[in-house]
Tab-separated table of C-alpha atoms and ligand atoms in Angstrom:
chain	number	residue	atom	x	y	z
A	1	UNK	CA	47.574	102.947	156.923
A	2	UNK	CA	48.972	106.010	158.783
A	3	UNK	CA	51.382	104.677	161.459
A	4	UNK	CA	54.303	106.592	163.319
A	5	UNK	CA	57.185	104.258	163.656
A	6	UNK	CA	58.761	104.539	166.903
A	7	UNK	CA	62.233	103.061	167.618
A	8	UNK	CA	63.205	102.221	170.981
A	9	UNK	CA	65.869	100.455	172.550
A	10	UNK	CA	65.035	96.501	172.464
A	11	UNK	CA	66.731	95.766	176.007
A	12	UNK	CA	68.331	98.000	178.635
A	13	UNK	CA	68.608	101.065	180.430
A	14	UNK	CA	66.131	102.503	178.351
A	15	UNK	CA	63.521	100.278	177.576
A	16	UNK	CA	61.662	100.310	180.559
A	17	UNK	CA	60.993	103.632	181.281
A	18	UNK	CA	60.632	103.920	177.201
A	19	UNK	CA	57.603	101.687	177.433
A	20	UNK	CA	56.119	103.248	180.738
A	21	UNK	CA	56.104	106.502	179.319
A	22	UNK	CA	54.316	105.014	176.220
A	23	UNK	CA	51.599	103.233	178.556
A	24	UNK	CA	51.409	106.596	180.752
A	25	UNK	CA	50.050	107.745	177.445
A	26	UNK	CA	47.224	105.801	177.511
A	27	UNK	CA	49.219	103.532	174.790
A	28	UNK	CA	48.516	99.903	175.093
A	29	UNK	CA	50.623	96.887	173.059
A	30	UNK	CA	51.575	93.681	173.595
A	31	UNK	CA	53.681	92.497	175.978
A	32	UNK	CA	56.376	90.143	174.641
A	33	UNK	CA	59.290	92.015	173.386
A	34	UNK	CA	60.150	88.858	171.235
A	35	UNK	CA	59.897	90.103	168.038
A	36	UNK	CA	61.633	93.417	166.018
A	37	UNK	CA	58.165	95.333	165.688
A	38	UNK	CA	54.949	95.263	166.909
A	39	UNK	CA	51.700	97.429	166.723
A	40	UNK	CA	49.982	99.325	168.857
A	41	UNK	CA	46.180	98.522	170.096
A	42	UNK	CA	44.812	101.569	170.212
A	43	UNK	CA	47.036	104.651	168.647
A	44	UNK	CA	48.608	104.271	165.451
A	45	UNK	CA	52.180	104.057	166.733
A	46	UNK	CA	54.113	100.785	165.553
A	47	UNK	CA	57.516	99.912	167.895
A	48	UNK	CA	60.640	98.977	166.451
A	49	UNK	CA	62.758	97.639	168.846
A	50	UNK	CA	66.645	97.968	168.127
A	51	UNK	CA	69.643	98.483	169.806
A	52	UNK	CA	70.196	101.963	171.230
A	53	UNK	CA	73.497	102.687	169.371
A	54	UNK	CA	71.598	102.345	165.629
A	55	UNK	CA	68.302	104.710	166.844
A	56	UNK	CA	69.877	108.059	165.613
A	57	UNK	CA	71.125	106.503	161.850
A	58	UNK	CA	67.207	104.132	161.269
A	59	UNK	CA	65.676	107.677	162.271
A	60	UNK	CA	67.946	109.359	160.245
A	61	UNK	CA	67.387	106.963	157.474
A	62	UNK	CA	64.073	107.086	157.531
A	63	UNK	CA	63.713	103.522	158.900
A	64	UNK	CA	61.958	104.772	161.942
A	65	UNK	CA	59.892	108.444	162.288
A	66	UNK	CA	60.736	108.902	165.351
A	67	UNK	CA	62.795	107.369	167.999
A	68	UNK	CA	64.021	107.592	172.297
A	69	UNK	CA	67.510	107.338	172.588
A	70	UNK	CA	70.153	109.121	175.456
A	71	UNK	CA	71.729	112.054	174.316
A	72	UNK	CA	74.903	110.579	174.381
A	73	UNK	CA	74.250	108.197	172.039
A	74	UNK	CA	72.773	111.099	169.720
A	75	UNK	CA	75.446	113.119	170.188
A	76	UNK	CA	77.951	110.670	169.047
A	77	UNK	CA	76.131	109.072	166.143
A	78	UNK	CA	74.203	111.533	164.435
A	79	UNK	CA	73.291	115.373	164.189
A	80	UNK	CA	70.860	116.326	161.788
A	81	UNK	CA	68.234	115.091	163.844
A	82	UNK	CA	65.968	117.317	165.907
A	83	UNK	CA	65.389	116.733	169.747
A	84	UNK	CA	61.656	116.958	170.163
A	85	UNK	CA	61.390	116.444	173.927
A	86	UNK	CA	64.093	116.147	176.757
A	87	UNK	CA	62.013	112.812	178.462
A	88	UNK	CA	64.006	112.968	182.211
A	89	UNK	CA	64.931	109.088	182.395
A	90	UNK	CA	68.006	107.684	182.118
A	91	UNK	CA	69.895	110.475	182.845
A	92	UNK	CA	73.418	110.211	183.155
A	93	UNK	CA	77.076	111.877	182.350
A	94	UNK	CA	79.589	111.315	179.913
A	95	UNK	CA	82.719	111.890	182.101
A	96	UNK	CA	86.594	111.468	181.964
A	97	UNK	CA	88.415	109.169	184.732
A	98	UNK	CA	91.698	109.156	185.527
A	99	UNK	CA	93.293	106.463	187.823
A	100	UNK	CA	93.060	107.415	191.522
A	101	UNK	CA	97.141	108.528	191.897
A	102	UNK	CA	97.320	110.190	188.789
A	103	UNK	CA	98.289	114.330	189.147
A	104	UNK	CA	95.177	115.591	187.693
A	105	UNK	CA	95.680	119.585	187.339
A	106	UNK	CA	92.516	120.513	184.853
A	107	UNK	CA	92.364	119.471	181.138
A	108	UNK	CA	95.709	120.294	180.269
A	109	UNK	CA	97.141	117.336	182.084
A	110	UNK	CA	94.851	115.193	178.978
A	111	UNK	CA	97.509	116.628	176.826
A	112	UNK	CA	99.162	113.736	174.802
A	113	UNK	CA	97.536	110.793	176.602
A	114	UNK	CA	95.937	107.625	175.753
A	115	UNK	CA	92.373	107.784	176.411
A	116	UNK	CA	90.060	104.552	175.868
A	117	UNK	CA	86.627	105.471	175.186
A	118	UNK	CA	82.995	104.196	173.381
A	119	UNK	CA	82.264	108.246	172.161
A	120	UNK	CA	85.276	108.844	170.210
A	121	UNK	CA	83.346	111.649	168.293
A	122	UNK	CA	82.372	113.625	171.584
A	123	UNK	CA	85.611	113.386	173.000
A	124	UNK	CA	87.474	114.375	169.558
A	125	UNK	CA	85.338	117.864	170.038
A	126	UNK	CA	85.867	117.944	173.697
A	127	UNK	CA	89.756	118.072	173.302
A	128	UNK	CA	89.604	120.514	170.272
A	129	UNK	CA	87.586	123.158	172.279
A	130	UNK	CA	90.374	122.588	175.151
A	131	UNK	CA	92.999	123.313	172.959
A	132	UNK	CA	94.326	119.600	173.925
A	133	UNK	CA	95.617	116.680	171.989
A	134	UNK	CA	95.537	113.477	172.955
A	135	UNK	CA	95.120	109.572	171.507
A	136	UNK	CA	91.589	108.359	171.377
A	137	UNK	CA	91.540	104.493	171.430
A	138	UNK	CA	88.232	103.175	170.663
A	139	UNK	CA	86.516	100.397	172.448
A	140	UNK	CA	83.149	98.900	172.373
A	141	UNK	CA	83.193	97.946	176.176
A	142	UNK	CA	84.280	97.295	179.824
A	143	UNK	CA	86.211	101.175	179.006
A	144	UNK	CA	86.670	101.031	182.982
A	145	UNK	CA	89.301	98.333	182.866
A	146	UNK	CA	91.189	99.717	180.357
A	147	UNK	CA	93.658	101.617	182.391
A	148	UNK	CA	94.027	98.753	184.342
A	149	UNK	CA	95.071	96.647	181.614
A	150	UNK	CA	97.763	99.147	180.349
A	151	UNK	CA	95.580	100.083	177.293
A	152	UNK	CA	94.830	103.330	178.266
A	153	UNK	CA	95.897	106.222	180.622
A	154	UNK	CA	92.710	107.670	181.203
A	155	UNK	CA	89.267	106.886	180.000
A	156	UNK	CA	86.331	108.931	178.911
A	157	UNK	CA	83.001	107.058	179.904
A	158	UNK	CA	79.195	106.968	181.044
A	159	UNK	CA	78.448	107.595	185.112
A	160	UNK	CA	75.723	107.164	187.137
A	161	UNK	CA	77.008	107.097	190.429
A	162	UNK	CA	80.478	106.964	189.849
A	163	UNK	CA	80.579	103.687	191.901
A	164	UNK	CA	81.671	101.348	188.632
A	165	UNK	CA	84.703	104.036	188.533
A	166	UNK	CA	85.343	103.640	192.028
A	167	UNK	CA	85.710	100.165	192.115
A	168	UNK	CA	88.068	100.172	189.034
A	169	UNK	CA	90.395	102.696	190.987
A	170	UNK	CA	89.478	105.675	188.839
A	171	UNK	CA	88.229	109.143	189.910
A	172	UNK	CA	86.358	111.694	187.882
A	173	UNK	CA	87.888	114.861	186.534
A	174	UNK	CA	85.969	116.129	183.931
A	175	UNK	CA	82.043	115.689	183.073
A	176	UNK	CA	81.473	116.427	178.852
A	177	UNK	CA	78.258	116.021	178.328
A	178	UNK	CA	75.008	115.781	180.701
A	179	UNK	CA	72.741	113.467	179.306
A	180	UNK	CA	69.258	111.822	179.768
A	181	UNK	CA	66.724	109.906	177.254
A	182	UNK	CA	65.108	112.428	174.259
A	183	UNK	CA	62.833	111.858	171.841
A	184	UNK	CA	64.262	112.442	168.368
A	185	UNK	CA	62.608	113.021	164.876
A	186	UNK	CA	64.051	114.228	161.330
A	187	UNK	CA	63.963	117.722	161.236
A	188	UNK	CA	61.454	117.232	157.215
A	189	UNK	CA	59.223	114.660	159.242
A	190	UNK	CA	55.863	116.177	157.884
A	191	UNK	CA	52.458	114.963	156.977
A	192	UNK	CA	50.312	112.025	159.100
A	193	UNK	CA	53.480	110.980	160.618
A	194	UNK	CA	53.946	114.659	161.967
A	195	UNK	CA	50.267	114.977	163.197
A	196	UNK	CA	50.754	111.455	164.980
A	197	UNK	CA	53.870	112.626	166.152
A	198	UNK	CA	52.121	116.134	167.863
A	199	UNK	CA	49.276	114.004	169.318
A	200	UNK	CA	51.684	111.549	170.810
A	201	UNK	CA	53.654	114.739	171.791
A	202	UNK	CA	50.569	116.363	173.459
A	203	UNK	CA	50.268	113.155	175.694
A	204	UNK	CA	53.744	113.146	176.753
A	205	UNK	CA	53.275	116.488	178.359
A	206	UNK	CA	50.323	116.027	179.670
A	207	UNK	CA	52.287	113.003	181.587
A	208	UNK	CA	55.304	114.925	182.168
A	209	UNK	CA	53.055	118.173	183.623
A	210	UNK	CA	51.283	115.745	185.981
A	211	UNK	CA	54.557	113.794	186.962
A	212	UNK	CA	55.415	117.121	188.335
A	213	UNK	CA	53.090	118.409	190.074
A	214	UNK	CA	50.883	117.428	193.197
A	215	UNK	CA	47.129	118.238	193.717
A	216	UNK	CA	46.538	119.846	197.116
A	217	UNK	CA	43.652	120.150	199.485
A	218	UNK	CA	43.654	122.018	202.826
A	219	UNK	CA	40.946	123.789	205.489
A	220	UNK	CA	41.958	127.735	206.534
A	221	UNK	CA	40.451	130.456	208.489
A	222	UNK	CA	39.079	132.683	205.946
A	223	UNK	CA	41.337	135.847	207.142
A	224	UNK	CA	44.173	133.599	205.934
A	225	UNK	CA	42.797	133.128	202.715
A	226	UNK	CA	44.611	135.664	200.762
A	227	UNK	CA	48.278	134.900	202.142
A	228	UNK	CA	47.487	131.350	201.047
A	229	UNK	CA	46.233	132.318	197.372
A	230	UNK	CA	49.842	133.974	197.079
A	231	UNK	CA	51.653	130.960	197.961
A	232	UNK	CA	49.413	128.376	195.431
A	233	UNK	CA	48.987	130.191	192.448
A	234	UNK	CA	47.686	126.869	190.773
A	235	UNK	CA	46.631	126.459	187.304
A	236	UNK	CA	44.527	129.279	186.786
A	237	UNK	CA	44.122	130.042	190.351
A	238	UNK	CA	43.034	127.853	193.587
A	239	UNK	CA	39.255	126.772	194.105
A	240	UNK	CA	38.216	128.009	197.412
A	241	UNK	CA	34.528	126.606	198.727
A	242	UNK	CA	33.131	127.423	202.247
A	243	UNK	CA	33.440	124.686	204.956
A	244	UNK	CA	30.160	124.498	207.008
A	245	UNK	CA	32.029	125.765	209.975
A	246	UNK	CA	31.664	129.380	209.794
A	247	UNK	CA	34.593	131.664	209.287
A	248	UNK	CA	37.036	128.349	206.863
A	249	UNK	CA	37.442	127.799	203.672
A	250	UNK	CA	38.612	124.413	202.147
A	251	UNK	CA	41.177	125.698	199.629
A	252	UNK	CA	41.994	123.502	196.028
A	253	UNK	CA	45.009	123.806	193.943
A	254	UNK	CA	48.607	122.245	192.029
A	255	UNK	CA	52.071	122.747	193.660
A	256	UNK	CA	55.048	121.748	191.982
A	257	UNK	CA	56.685	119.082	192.795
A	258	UNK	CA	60.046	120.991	193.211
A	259	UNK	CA	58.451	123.565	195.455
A	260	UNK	CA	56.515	121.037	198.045
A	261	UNK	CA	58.456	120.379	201.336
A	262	UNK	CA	58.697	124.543	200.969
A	263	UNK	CA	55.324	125.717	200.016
A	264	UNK	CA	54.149	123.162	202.923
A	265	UNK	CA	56.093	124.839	205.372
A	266	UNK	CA	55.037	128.367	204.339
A	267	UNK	CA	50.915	127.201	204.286
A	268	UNK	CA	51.584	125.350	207.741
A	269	UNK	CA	53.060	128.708	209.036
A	270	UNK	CA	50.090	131.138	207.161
A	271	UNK	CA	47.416	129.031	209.161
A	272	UNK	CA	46.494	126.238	206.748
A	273	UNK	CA	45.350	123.108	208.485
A	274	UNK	CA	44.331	119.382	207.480
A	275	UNK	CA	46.700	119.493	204.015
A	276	UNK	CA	45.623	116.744	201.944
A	277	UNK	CA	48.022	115.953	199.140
A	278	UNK	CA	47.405	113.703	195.842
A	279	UNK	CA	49.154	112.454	192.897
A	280	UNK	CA	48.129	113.560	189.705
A	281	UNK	CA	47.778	111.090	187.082
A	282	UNK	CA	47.136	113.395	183.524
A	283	UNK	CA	47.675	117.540	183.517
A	284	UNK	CA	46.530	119.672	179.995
A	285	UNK	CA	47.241	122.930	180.604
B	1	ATP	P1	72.322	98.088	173.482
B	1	ATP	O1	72.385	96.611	173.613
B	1	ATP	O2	70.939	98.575	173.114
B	1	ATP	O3	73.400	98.658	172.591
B	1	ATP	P2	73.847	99.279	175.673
B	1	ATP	O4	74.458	98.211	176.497
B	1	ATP	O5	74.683	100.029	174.701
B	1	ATP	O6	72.555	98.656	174.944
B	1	ATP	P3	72.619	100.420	178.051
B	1	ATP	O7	73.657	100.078	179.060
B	1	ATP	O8	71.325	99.713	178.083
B	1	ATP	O9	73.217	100.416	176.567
B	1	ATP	O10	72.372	101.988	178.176
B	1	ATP	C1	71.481	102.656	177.317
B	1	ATP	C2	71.532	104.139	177.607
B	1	ATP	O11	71.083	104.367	178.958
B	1	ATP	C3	72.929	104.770	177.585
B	1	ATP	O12	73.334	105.124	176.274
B	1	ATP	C4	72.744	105.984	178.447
B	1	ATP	O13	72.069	107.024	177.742
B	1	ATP	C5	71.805	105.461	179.510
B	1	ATP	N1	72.567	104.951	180.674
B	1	ATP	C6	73.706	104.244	180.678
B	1	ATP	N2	74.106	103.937	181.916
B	1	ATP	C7	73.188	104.437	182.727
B	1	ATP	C8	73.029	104.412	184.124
B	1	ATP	N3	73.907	103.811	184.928
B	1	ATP	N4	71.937	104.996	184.629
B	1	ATP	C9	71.037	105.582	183.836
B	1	ATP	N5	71.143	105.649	182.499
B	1	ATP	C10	72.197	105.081	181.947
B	2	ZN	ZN1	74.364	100.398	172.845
């Protein structure tokens, strides 16, 4: 049987918004993370669930077709794989933390420290493009402590908020890479699993488009009409239907999501009244 196998990450930051992406799809599978695979009911997508760090080499290997892993991770482990879709969750930074009294004066002050860090690789070609040299110590965790600890004199680490640095007495110099959950594939992937792959694909913008975007509804005086068109170009462009009072229109389009608080404003100020304003659950365009 034609299947796409799909690695995701078994339990963490990713694996929730992993799965709700999948079920956003219209994807449905059991529950119970309890074992390494399982199928899908009703799209022929099996789940492998594995720990984030070995995504990028079982896609690679041709373990898995296709997997969603942060770009970090990618980044570091593998890259001859192809980034089929940027997915928005789990976004985060790969930054470098010095402790809070240390002189910081731009990269240069990097030059011949210790640094303690999980992405050894991305730092490596960090400090070559900077011209800098420096020790990379290599550790699989708890990288915020290690200054502490006298292990390292700076570290190079993921951020959210920055509040985990905080709290360790660290402050943020430098941000290396801006990262955020992909979906990955091998760059030969052909055949079913490539058709599977485009249909899954096709879903996941169809999500994405409707994730960002609201459907709106309001009444205007028909001399408005025009100014109001401009502002909501919609899809194609806005539905406009007669209200029975004579001289409004009842106006239907899509705003972005981005653009709401100011397309509101402007539609409030060209006239438009009663603005009704509704999430969209699926978009094609
Ligand atoms: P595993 O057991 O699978 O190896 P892990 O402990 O290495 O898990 P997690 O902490 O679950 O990894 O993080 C998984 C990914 O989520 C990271 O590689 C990164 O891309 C992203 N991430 C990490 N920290 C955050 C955060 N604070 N907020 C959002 N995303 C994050
Ligand atoms: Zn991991």
């Amino acid at each position: 049987m034609n299947t796409l196998k799909l690695a995701v990450q078994k339990s963490g930051r990713l694996s929730d918004s992993s799965l709700n992406l999948i079920k956003e799809c219209g994807i449905t599978f059991p529950t119970r993370i309890a074992k390494l695979k399982a199928q899908a009911f009703n799209f022929p997508v099996e789940f492998l669930y594995l720990r984030d760090d070995d995504i990028p080499g079982y896609v690679a290997d041709d373990v898995a077709d296709v997997g969603i892993v942060g770009k970090n991770v990618l980044f570091e482990k593998s890259d001859n794989l192809d980034i089929i879709k940027n997915l928005g969750f789990s976004k985060c930074r790969l930054s470098i933390a010095v402790p809070r009294d240390f002189n910081y004066q731009g990269v240069k002050s990097l030059q011949g420290l210790n640094i303690a860090t999980s992405y050894p690789r991305i730092l490596s070609e960090f400090l070559k493009k900077q011209g800098v040299t420096a020790e990379i110590h290599e550790i699989s965790g708890s990288v915020e402590i290690a200054p502490s600890i006298g292990l390292a004199e700076a570290v190079c680490d993921i951020v959210s908020t920055g509040s985990t640095l905080v709290s360790n007495g660290l402050s943020e110099v430098e941000v290396i890479l801006r990262s955020e959950a992909v979906l990955v594939a091998r760059p030969d992937l052909a055949g079913p699993q490539r058709e599977i792959l485009e249909q899954l694909l096709f879903r996941i913008n169809a999500v994405q488009a409707a994730n960002n975007s609201k459907y709106i509804l309001l009444n205007a005086p028909n001399e408005s009409l025009n100014k109001i068109i401009d502002l909501l170009p919609g899809m194609r462009s806005p539905t406009v239907l007669p209200l029975a009072q004579q001289g409004w229109s009842s106006l239907h389009s899509v705003v972005k999501e981005d653009d709401f608080w100011e397309v509101i404003e402007k539609l409030r100020a060209a006239g438009a009244e009663g603005i009704l304003v509704i999430p969209i659950e699926k978009m094609i365009l």
